[in-house]
Amino acid sequence: MQPHVIAAVLWALILGGAGGVLTEIGPWYRNLKKPSWQPPDWLFGPAWTVILGLAAWAAVLSWDGASDEAGRMTVIALFAVNFVCHFLWSPLFFARKRPDWALIEVVPLWLSVLALCVMLRPFSVLASWLIVPYLAWVSFAACLNLVIVRLNRPFGDVREIS
C-alpha cells in the first residue's frame, strides 16, 4: 500500500476513533433538550464512518491528481486543517459540556469542509463530490448544535442539565 493511501486511512481512522472515544452519551447528554428531528444516537457512528471513508478516498484521489509538489502540499494542508477543526468539536460539546463553544467551533469546521470541497476540484472532480456528504452532514450537525444551544442555554462551568 502506498504511503498516501495509508495516511488517508489513518486520517479517517483517527478522526472516527477519536470522535467515538470523545463522545460520551451519558446523563448530561441524555438530559439535554433536543429537537424532534434529531436522528437516533446509533446513526451518528455509521454516518461518520461513511463520511470519513469517502473523505479519505477523496484525499487519495486528490493526491493522485496533484501534478506537482505544490499541489500535494495543498492537499496535505487542506486535510490537516480539517483534521484539527474536526477533532476539536467533540471535546468541546461532550467533554467540556459546552455546546455553545462547539457551535462557535463548528464555523471553522464547516469552512474547512467547504474548502476541501472547492479546492480539491482542480485535482479531482470526483474527490470534490466525495466531500459533499461531509459538507451536508456538518451543515446538518451545525443546525442541530444551534437548536440544542437555544433549547438549553445558558451554559456555564460544566453545569448539569436536569
PDB file of C-alpha atoms in Angstrom:
ATOM      1  CA  MET A   1       0.000   0.000   0.000  1.00  0.00           C
ATOM      2  CA  GLN A   2       1.308   3.456  -0.887  1.00  0.00           C
ATOM      3  CA  PRO A   3       2.146   5.955   1.893  1.00  0.00           C
ATOM      4  CA  HIS A   4      -0.510   8.478   0.858  1.00  0.00           C
ATOM      5  CA  VAL A   5      -3.184   5.782   0.994  1.00  0.00           C
ATOM      6  CA  ILE A   6      -2.016   4.746   4.475  1.00  0.00           C
ATOM      7  CA  ALA A   7      -2.048   8.408   5.549  1.00  0.00           C
ATOM      8  CA  ALA A   8      -5.608   8.893   4.257  1.00  0.00           C
ATOM      9  CA  VAL A   9      -6.827   5.756   6.033  1.00  0.00           C
ATOM     10  CA  LEU A  10      -5.113   6.821   9.269  1.00  0.00           C
ATOM     11  CA  TRP A  11      -6.645  10.309   8.944  1.00  0.00           C
ATOM     12  CA  ALA A  12     -10.128   8.761   8.797  1.00  0.00           C
ATOM     13  CA  LEU A  13      -9.493   6.138  11.491  1.00  0.00           C
ATOM     14  CA  ILE A  14      -8.029   8.644  13.953  1.00  0.00           C
ATOM     15  CA  LEU A  15     -10.856  11.145  13.442  1.00  0.00           C
ATOM     16  CA  GLY A  16     -13.523   8.462  13.638  1.00  0.00           C
ATOM     17  CA  GLY A  17     -11.921   6.769  16.627  1.00  0.00           C
ATOM     18  CA  ALA A  18     -11.337  10.000  18.497  1.00  0.00           C
ATOM     19  CA  GLY A  19     -14.887  11.108  17.792  1.00  0.00           C
ATOM     20  CA  GLY A  20     -16.181   7.847  19.230  1.00  0.00           C
ATOM     21  CA  VAL A  21     -13.964   7.993  22.314  1.00  0.00           C
ATOM     22  CA  LEU A  22     -14.705  11.670  22.994  1.00  0.00           C
ATOM     23  CA  THR A  23     -18.467  11.330  22.535  1.00  0.00           C
ATOM     24  CA  GLU A  24     -19.936  10.336  25.867  1.00  0.00           C
ATOM     25  CA  ILE A  25     -23.650   9.616  25.675  1.00  0.00           C
ATOM     26  CA  GLY A  26     -24.264   9.877  29.401  1.00  0.00           C
ATOM     27  CA  PRO A  27     -26.829  11.505  31.701  1.00  0.00           C
ATOM     28  CA  TRP A  28     -25.740  15.055  30.853  1.00  0.00           C
ATOM     29  CA  TYR A  29     -26.293  14.499  27.136  1.00  0.00           C
ATOM     30  CA  ARG A  30     -29.468  12.460  27.581  1.00  0.00           C
ATOM     31  CA  ASN A  31     -30.991  15.254  29.681  1.00  0.00           C
ATOM     32  CA  LEU A  32     -30.373  17.952  27.081  1.00  0.00           C
ATOM     33  CA  LYS A  33     -33.493  19.158  25.299  1.00  0.00           C
ATOM     34  CA  LYS A  34     -33.193  18.152  21.642  1.00  0.00           C
ATOM     35  CA  PRO A  35     -35.373  18.774  18.610  1.00  0.00           C
ATOM     36  CA  SER A  36     -37.754  16.068  17.432  1.00  0.00           C
ATOM     37  CA  TRP A  37     -35.867  15.818  14.126  1.00  0.00           C
ATOM     38  CA  GLN A  38     -32.579  14.730  15.712  1.00  0.00           C
ATOM     39  CA  PRO A  39     -31.519  11.349  14.325  1.00  0.00           C
ATOM     40  CA  PRO A  40     -31.196   8.449  16.774  1.00  0.00           C
ATOM     41  CA  ASP A  41     -27.856   8.289  18.591  1.00  0.00           C
ATOM     42  CA  TRP A  42     -26.911   4.992  16.916  1.00  0.00           C
ATOM     43  CA  LEU A  43     -26.934   6.646  13.455  1.00  0.00           C
ATOM     44  CA  PHE A  44     -24.028   9.019  14.125  1.00  0.00           C
ATOM     45  CA  GLY A  45     -21.322   6.319  14.201  1.00  0.00           C
ATOM     46  CA  PRO A  46     -22.250   4.728  10.856  1.00  0.00           C
ATOM     47  CA  ALA A  47     -22.803   8.153   9.265  1.00  0.00           C
ATOM     48  CA  TRP A  48     -19.341   9.365  10.300  1.00  0.00           C
ATOM     49  CA  THR A  49     -17.788   6.083   9.174  1.00  0.00           C
ATOM     50  CA  VAL A  50     -19.171   6.503   5.656  1.00  0.00           C
ATOM     51  CA  ILE A  51     -18.417  10.245   5.513  1.00  0.00           C
ATOM     52  CA  LEU A  52     -14.823   9.900   6.708  1.00  0.00           C
ATOM     53  CA  GLY A  53     -14.289   6.918   4.410  1.00  0.00           C
ATOM     54  CA  LEU A  54     -15.446   8.992   1.437  1.00  0.00           C
ATOM     55  CA  ALA A  55     -13.199  11.864   2.541  1.00  0.00           C
ATOM     56  CA  ALA A  56     -10.213   9.502   2.789  1.00  0.00           C
ATOM     57  CA  TRP A  57     -10.956   8.306  -0.742  1.00  0.00           C
ATOM     58  CA  ALA A  58     -11.111  11.980  -1.806  1.00  0.00           C
ATOM     59  CA  ALA A  59      -7.687  12.530  -0.239  1.00  0.00           C
ATOM     60  CA  VAL A  60      -6.185   9.660  -2.227  1.00  0.00           C
ATOM     61  CA  LEU A  61      -7.772  10.827  -5.481  1.00  0.00           C
ATOM     62  CA  SER A  62      -6.610  14.405  -4.884  1.00  0.00           C
ATOM     63  CA  TRP A  63      -3.079  13.313  -4.082  1.00  0.00           C
ATOM     64  CA  ASP A  64      -3.004  11.189  -7.215  1.00  0.00           C
ATOM     65  CA  GLY A  65      -4.408  14.105  -9.236  1.00  0.00           C
ATOM     66  CA  ALA A  66      -1.872  16.622  -7.959  1.00  0.00           C
ATOM     67  CA  SER A  67       0.708  17.139 -10.692  1.00  0.00           C
ATOM     68  CA  ASP A  68       3.452  18.637  -8.545  1.00  0.00           C
ATOM     69  CA  GLU A  69       4.754  19.092  -5.005  1.00  0.00           C
ATOM     70  CA  ALA A  70       2.797  22.339  -4.521  1.00  0.00           C
ATOM     71  CA  GLY A  71      -0.450  20.537  -5.310  1.00  0.00           C
ATOM     72  CA  ARG A  72       0.339  17.694  -2.929  1.00  0.00           C
ATOM     73  CA  MET A  73       1.216  20.206  -0.187  1.00  0.00           C
ATOM     74  CA  THR A  74      -2.146  21.910  -0.781  1.00  0.00           C
ATOM     75  CA  VAL A  75      -3.926  18.573  -0.320  1.00  0.00           C
ATOM     76  CA  ILE A  76      -1.971  17.909   2.890  1.00  0.00           C
ATOM     77  CA  ALA A  77      -2.690  21.417   4.236  1.00  0.00           C
ATOM     78  CA  LEU A  78      -6.415  21.168   3.499  1.00  0.00           C
ATOM     79  CA  PHE A  79      -6.766  17.816   5.238  1.00  0.00           C
ATOM     80  CA  ALA A  80      -4.530  18.899   8.157  1.00  0.00           C
ATOM     81  CA  VAL A  81      -6.631  21.999   8.834  1.00  0.00           C
ATOM     82  CA  ASN A  82      -9.795  19.946   8.563  1.00  0.00           C
ATOM     83  CA  PHE A  83      -8.348  17.337  10.936  1.00  0.00           C
ATOM     84  CA  VAL A  84      -7.771  19.957  13.645  1.00  0.00           C
ATOM     85  CA  CYS A  85     -11.171  21.595  13.159  1.00  0.00           C
ATOM     86  CA  HIS A  86     -12.968  18.256  13.135  1.00  0.00           C
ATOM     87  CA  PHE A  87     -11.052  16.949  16.147  1.00  0.00           C
ATOM     88  CA  LEU A  88     -11.939  19.952  18.356  1.00  0.00           C
ATOM     89  CA  TRP A  89     -15.726  19.738  18.153  1.00  0.00           C
ATOM     90  CA  SER A  90     -16.448  16.606  20.250  1.00  0.00           C
ATOM     91  CA  PRO A  91     -14.313  17.580  23.270  1.00  0.00           C
ATOM     92  CA  LEU A  92     -15.996  20.976  23.398  1.00  0.00           C
ATOM     93  CA  PHE A  93     -19.512  19.587  23.144  1.00  0.00           C
ATOM     94  CA  PHE A  94     -19.193  16.386  25.159  1.00  0.00           C
ATOM     95  CA  ALA A  95     -16.118  16.534  27.430  1.00  0.00           C
ATOM     96  CA  ARG A  96     -16.368  20.242  28.323  1.00  0.00           C
ATOM     97  CA  LYS A  97     -20.185  20.081  28.096  1.00  0.00           C
ATOM     98  CA  ARG A  98     -20.208  23.340  26.162  1.00  0.00           C
ATOM     99  CA  PRO A  99     -22.487  23.095  23.131  1.00  0.00           C
ATOM    100  CA  ASP A 100     -22.224  26.899  22.907  1.00  0.00           C
ATOM    101  CA  TRP A 101     -18.453  26.696  22.390  1.00  0.00           C
ATOM    102  CA  ALA A 102     -18.917  23.795  19.959  1.00  0.00           C
ATOM    103  CA  LEU A 103     -21.339  25.988  17.989  1.00  0.00           C
ATOM    104  CA  ILE A 104     -18.611  28.603  17.604  1.00  0.00           C
ATOM    105  CA  GLU A 105     -16.082  25.929  16.637  1.00  0.00           C
ATOM    106  CA  VAL A 106     -18.390  24.390  14.025  1.00  0.00           C
ATOM    107  CA  VAL A 107     -17.905  27.503  11.868  1.00  0.00           C
ATOM    108  CA  PRO A 108     -14.210  26.829  11.136  1.00  0.00           C
ATOM    109  CA  LEU A 109     -15.036  23.119  10.776  1.00  0.00           C
ATOM    110  CA  TRP A 110     -17.710  23.900   8.171  1.00  0.00           C
ATOM    111  CA  LEU A 111     -15.365  26.302   6.372  1.00  0.00           C
ATOM    112  CA  SER A 112     -12.622  23.656   6.307  1.00  0.00           C
ATOM    113  CA  VAL A 113     -15.025  21.151   4.732  1.00  0.00           C
ATOM    114  CA  LEU A 114     -16.176  23.750   2.203  1.00  0.00           C
ATOM    115  CA  ALA A 115     -12.517  24.460   1.392  1.00  0.00           C
ATOM    116  CA  LEU A 116     -11.975  20.742   0.770  1.00  0.00           C
ATOM    117  CA  CYS A 117     -14.999  20.604  -1.500  1.00  0.00           C
ATOM    118  CA  VAL A 118     -13.909  23.619  -3.556  1.00  0.00           C
ATOM    119  CA  MET A 119     -10.134  23.326  -3.514  1.00  0.00           C
ATOM    120  CA  LEU A 120      -9.896  19.597  -4.301  1.00  0.00           C
ATOM    121  CA  ARG A 121     -11.810  20.088  -7.539  1.00  0.00           C
ATOM    122  CA  PRO A 122      -8.737  21.025  -9.646  1.00  0.00           C
ATOM    123  CA  PHE A 123      -7.074  17.785  -8.534  1.00  0.00           C
ATOM    124  CA  SER A 124     -10.118  15.530  -8.916  1.00  0.00           C
ATOM    125  CA  VAL A 125     -13.741  16.354  -9.670  1.00  0.00           C
ATOM    126  CA  LEU A 126     -14.793  13.078  -8.066  1.00  0.00           C
ATOM    127  CA  ALA A 127     -12.842  13.950  -4.897  1.00  0.00           C
ATOM    128  CA  SER A 128     -14.727  17.219  -4.680  1.00  0.00           C
ATOM    129  CA  TRP A 129     -18.052  15.390  -4.979  1.00  0.00           C
ATOM    130  CA  LEU A 130     -16.997  12.833  -2.362  1.00  0.00           C
ATOM    131  CA  ILE A 131     -16.729  15.686   0.158  1.00  0.00           C
ATOM    132  CA  VAL A 132     -20.331  16.835  -0.433  1.00  0.00           C
ATOM    133  CA  PRO A 133     -21.846  14.343   2.084  1.00  0.00           C
ATOM    134  CA  TYR A 134     -19.344  15.631   4.683  1.00  0.00           C
ATOM    135  CA  LEU A 135     -20.435  19.208   3.970  1.00  0.00           C
ATOM    136  CA  ALA A 136     -24.108  18.245   4.157  1.00  0.00           C
ATOM    137  CA  TRP A 137     -23.657  16.346   7.441  1.00  0.00           C
ATOM    138  CA  VAL A 138     -21.640  19.121   9.108  1.00  0.00           C
ATOM    139  CA  SER A 139     -24.282  21.628   7.930  1.00  0.00           C
ATOM    140  CA  PHE A 140     -26.985  19.458   9.488  1.00  0.00           C
ATOM    141  CA  ALA A 141     -24.924  18.980  12.660  1.00  0.00           C
ATOM    142  CA  ALA A 142     -24.389  22.743  12.924  1.00  0.00           C
ATOM    143  CA  CYS A 143     -28.155  23.314  12.733  1.00  0.00           C
ATOM    144  CA  LEU A 144     -28.698  20.625  15.370  1.00  0.00           C
ATOM    145  CA  ASN A 145     -25.989  22.180  17.565  1.00  0.00           C
ATOM    146  CA  LEU A 146     -27.661  25.616  17.229  1.00  0.00           C
ATOM    147  CA  VAL A 147     -31.064  24.268  18.260  1.00  0.00           C
ATOM    148  CA  ILE A 148     -29.570  22.415  21.236  1.00  0.00           C
ATOM    149  CA  VAL A 149     -27.890  25.640  22.380  1.00  0.00           C
ATOM    150  CA  ARG A 150     -31.140  27.588  22.020  1.00  0.00           C
ATOM    151  CA  LEU A 151     -33.152  24.957  23.892  1.00  0.00           C
ATOM    152  CA  ASN A 152     -30.681  24.567  26.775  1.00  0.00           C
ATOM    153  CA  ARG A 153     -28.821  27.843  27.313  1.00  0.00           C
ATOM    154  CA  PRO A 154     -27.239  29.307  29.250  1.00  0.00           C
ATOM    155  CA  PHE A 155     -24.267  27.001  29.653  1.00  0.00           C
ATOM    156  CA  GLY A 156     -21.852  27.615  32.482  1.00  0.00           C
ATOM    157  CA  ASP A 157     -18.975  25.815  34.077  1.00  0.00           C
ATOM    158  CA  VAL A 158     -19.921  22.285  33.074  1.00  0.00           C
ATOM    159  CA  ARG A 159     -23.389  22.505  34.606  1.00  0.00           C
ATOM    160  CA  GLU A 160     -25.675  19.524  34.745  1.00  0.00           C
ATOM    161  CA  ILE A 161     -28.986  19.809  32.913  1.00  0.00           C
ATOM    162  CA  SER A 162     -31.879  18.419  34.899  1.00  0.00           C
TER     163      SER A 162
END
